[in-house]
Short mmCIF file of C-alpha atoms and ligand atoms in Angstrom, two decimals:
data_model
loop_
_atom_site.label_atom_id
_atom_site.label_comp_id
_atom_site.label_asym_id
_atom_site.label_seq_id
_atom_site.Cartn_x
_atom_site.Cartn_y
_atom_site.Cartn_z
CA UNK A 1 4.33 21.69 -8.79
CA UNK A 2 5.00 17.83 -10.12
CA UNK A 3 1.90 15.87 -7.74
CA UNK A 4 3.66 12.65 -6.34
CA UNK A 5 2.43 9.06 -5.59
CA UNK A 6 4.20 6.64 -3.80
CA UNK A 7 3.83 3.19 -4.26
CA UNK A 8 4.35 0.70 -1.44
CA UNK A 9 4.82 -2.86 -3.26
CA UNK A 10 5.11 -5.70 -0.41
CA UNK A 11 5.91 -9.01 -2.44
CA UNK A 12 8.81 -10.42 -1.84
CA UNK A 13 9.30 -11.53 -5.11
CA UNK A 14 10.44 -8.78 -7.76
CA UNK A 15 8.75 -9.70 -11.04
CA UNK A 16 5.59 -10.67 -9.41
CA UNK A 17 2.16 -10.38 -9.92
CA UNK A 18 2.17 -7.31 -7.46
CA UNK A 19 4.96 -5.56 -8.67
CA UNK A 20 3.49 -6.22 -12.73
CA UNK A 21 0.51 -4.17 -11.75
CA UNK A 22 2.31 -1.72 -8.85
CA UNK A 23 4.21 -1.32 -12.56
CA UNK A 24 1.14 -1.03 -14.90
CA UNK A 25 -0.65 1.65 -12.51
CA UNK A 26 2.88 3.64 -12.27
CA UNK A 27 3.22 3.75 -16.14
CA UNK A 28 -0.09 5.61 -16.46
CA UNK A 29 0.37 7.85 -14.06
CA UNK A 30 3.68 9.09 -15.24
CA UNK A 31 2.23 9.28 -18.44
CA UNK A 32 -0.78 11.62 -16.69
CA UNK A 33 2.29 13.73 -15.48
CA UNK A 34 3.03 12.25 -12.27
CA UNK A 35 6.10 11.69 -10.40
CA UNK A 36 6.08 7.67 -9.20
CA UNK A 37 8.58 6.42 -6.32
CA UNK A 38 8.13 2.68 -5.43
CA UNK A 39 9.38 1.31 -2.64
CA UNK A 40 9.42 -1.86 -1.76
CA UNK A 41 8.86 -2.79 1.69
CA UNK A 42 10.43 -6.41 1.66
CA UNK A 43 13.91 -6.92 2.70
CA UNK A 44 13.95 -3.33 4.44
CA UNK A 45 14.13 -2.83 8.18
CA UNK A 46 10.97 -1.75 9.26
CA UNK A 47 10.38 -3.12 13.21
CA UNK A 48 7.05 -3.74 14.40
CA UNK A 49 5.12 -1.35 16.67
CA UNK A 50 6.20 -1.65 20.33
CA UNK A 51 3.01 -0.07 21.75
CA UNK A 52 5.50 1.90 23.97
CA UNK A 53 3.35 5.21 22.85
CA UNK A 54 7.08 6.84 22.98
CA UNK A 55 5.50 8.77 19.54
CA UNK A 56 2.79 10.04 21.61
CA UNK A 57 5.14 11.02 24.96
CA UNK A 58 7.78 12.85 22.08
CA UNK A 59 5.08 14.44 19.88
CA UNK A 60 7.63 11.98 16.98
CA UNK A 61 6.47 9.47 14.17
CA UNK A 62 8.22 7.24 16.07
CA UNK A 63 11.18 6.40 18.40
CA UNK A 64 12.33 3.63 16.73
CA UNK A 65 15.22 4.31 14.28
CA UNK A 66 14.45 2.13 11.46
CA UNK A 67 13.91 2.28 7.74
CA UNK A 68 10.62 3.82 8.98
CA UNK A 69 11.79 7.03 9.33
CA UNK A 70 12.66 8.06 5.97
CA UNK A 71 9.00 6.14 4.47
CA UNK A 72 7.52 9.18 7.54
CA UNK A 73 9.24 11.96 5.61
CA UNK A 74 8.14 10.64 2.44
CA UNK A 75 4.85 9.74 3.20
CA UNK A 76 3.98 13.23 4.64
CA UNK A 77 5.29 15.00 1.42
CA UNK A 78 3.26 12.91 -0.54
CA UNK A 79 0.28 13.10 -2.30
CA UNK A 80 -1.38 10.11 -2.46
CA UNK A 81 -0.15 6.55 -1.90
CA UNK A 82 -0.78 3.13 -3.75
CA UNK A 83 -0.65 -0.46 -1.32
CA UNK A 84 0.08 -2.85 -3.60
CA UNK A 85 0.03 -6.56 -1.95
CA UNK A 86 -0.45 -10.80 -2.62
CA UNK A 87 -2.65 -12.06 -0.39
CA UNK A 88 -1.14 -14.26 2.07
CA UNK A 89 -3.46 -16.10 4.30
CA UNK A 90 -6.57 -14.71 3.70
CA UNK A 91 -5.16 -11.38 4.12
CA UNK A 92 -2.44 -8.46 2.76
CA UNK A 93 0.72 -9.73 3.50
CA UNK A 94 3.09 -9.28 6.89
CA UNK A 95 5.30 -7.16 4.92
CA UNK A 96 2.20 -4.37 4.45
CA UNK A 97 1.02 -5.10 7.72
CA UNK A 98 4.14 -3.91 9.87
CA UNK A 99 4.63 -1.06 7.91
CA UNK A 100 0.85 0.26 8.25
CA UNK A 101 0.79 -0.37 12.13
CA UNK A 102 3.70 1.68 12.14
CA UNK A 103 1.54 4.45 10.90
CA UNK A 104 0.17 4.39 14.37
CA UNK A 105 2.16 7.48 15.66
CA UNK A 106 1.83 9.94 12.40
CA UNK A 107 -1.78 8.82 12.38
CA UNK A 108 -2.10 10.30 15.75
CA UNK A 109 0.70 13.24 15.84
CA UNK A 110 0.11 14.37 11.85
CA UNK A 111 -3.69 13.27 11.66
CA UNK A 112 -3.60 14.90 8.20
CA UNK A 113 -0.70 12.91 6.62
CA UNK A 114 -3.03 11.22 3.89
CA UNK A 115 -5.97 13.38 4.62
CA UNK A 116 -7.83 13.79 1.10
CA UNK A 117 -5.38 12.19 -0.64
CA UNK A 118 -6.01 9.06 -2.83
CA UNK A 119 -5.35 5.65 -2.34
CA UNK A 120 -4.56 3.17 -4.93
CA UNK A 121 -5.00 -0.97 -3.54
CA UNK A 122 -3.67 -3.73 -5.81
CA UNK A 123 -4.07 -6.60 -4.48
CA UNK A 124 -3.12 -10.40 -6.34
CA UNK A 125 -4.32 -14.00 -5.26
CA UNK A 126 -4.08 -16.96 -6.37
CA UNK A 127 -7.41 -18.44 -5.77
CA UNK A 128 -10.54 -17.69 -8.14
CA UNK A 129 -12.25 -15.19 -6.54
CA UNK A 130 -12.30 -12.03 -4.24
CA UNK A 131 -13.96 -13.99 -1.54
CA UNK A 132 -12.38 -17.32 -1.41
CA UNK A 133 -8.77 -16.45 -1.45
CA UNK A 134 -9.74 -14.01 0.98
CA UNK A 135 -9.05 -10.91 -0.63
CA UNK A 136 -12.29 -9.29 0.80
CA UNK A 137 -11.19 -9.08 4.04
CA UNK A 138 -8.10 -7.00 2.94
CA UNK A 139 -10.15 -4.70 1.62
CA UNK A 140 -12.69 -4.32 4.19
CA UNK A 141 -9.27 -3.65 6.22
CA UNK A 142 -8.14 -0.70 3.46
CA UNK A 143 -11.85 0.76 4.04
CA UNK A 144 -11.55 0.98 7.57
CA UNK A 145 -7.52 2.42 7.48
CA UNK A 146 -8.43 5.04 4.66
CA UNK A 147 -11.51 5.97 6.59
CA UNK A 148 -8.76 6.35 9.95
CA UNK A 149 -6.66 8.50 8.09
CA UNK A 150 -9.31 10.40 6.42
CA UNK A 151 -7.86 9.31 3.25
CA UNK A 152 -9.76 9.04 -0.40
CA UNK A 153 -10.90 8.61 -2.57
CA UNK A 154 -9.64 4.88 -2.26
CA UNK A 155 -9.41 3.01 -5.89
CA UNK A 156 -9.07 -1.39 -6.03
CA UNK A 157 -7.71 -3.18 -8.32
CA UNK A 158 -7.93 -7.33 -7.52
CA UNK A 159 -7.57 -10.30 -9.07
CA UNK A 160 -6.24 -14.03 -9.55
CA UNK A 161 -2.47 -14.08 -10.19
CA UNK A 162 -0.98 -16.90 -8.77
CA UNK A 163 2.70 -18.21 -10.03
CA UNK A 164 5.32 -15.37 -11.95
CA UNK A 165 3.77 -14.39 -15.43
CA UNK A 166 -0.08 -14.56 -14.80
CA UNK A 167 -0.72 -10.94 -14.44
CA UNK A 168 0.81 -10.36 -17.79
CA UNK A 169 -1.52 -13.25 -19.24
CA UNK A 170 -4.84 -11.40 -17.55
CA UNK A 171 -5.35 -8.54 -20.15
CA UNK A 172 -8.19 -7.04 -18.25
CA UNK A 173 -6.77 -7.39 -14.94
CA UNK A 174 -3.49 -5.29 -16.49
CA UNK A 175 -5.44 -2.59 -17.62
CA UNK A 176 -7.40 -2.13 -14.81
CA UNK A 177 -4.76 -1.54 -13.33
CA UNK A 178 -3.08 0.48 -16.15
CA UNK A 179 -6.67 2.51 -15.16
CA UNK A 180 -6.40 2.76 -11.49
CA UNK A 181 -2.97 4.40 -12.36
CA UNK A 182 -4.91 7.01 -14.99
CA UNK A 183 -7.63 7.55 -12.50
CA UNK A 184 -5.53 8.48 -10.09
CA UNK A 185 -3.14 11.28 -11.95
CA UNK A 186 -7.08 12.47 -13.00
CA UNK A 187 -7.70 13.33 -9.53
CA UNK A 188 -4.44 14.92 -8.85
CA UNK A 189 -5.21 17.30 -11.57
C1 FMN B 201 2.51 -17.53 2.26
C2 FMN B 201 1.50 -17.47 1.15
C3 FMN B 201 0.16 -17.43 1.49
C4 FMN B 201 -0.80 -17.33 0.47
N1 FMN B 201 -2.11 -17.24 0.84
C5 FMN B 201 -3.05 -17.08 -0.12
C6 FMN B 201 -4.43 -16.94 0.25
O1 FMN B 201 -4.80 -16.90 1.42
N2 FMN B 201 -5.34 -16.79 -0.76
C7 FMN B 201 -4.98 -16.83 -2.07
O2 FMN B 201 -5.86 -16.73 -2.93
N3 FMN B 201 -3.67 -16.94 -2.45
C8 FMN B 201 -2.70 -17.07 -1.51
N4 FMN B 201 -1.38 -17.16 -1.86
C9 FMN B 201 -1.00 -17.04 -3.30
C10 FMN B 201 -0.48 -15.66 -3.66
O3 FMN B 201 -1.37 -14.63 -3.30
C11 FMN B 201 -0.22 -15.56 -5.18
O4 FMN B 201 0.73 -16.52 -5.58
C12 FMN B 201 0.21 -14.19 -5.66
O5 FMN B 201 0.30 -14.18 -7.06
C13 FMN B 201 1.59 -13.81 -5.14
O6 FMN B 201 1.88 -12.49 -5.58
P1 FMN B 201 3.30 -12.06 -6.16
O7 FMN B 201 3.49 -12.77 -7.47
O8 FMN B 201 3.22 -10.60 -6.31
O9 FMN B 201 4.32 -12.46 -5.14
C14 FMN B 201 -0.40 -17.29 -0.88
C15 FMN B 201 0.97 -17.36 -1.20
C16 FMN B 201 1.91 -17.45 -0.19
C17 FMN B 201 3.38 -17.50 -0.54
#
């Protein structure tokens, strides 16, 4: 059976630097034989977690009726997931972050949902380095939430993109992630 990835993109703006490399990494791995959805998370209706722990009382993903719920049916059925983000402040942006704290009720009801499955990170900043715009503490963040969901192995792609048109200019930082895209249809092999 056709292995699928799903690619969460999180920038709001459409021909960004994140969605240029969500796009590079999805080319390879249709050309590896994959099947690519992307979804992107801005502008949908995803609600932040209410701590209510209704997911928890109702053995659900969760009781709030959002966009959410069709991202749990996908996400379950998939087999492995890229996060593709800009780095806002230091950080992935507020767009990735609701949608992963709303994994708090699969994590705990479906503890397998991304259990040995890859993980793709792309992450864009407009700073000069992995440190100083701050993109290190996103991925210390993706270490500890793969390691929480038991999923791997997790492959990062990062660099300095900062206005429309600079990931195209960067022709190592596009195929690296052209390669994070051909890595990952390897290990769905
Ligand atoms: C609200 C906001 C906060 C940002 N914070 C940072 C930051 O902390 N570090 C950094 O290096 N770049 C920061 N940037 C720059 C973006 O990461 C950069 O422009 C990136 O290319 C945007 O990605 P996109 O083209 O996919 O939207 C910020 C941009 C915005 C709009």
């Amino acid at each position: 059976m056709t292995k699928k990835i799903l690619i969460f993109e999180s920038s709001p703006r459409k021909k960004g630097n994140t969605a240029v490399l969500a796009g590079q990494a999805a080319g390879a791995l249709r050309e590896g034989g994959v099947e690519v959805e992307t979804i992107r998370l801005h502008g949908m209706k995803i609600e932040p977690c209410n701590h209510c722990d209704g997911c928890l009382r109702k053995k659900v993903y969760c009781t709030q009726q959002d966009d959410m719920q069709e991202l749990y049916t996908k996400l379950v059925a998939a087999d492995g997931v890229i996060l593709a983000s800009p780095i806002y402040w230091f950080s992935y942006n507020a767009q990735l972050k609701v949608f992963i704290d709303r994994w708090y009720g699969i994590a705990q009801i479906e503890s397998d949902f991304l259990q040995g499955k890859p993980m793709g990170v792309i992450l864009v900043y407009g700073d000069t380095d992995v440190y100083t715009s701050g993109a290190i503490n996103a991925i210390r963040i993706f270490e500890d939430t793969a390691r929480w969901v038991k999923s791997g192995p997790v492959s990062y792609v990062y660099g300095t993109a900062n206005d429309i048109g600079d990931a195209e200019k960067d022709a190592g930082l596009m195929e690296r992630a052209r390669k994070l895209g051909e890595k990952m249809a390897g290990m769905l092999k």
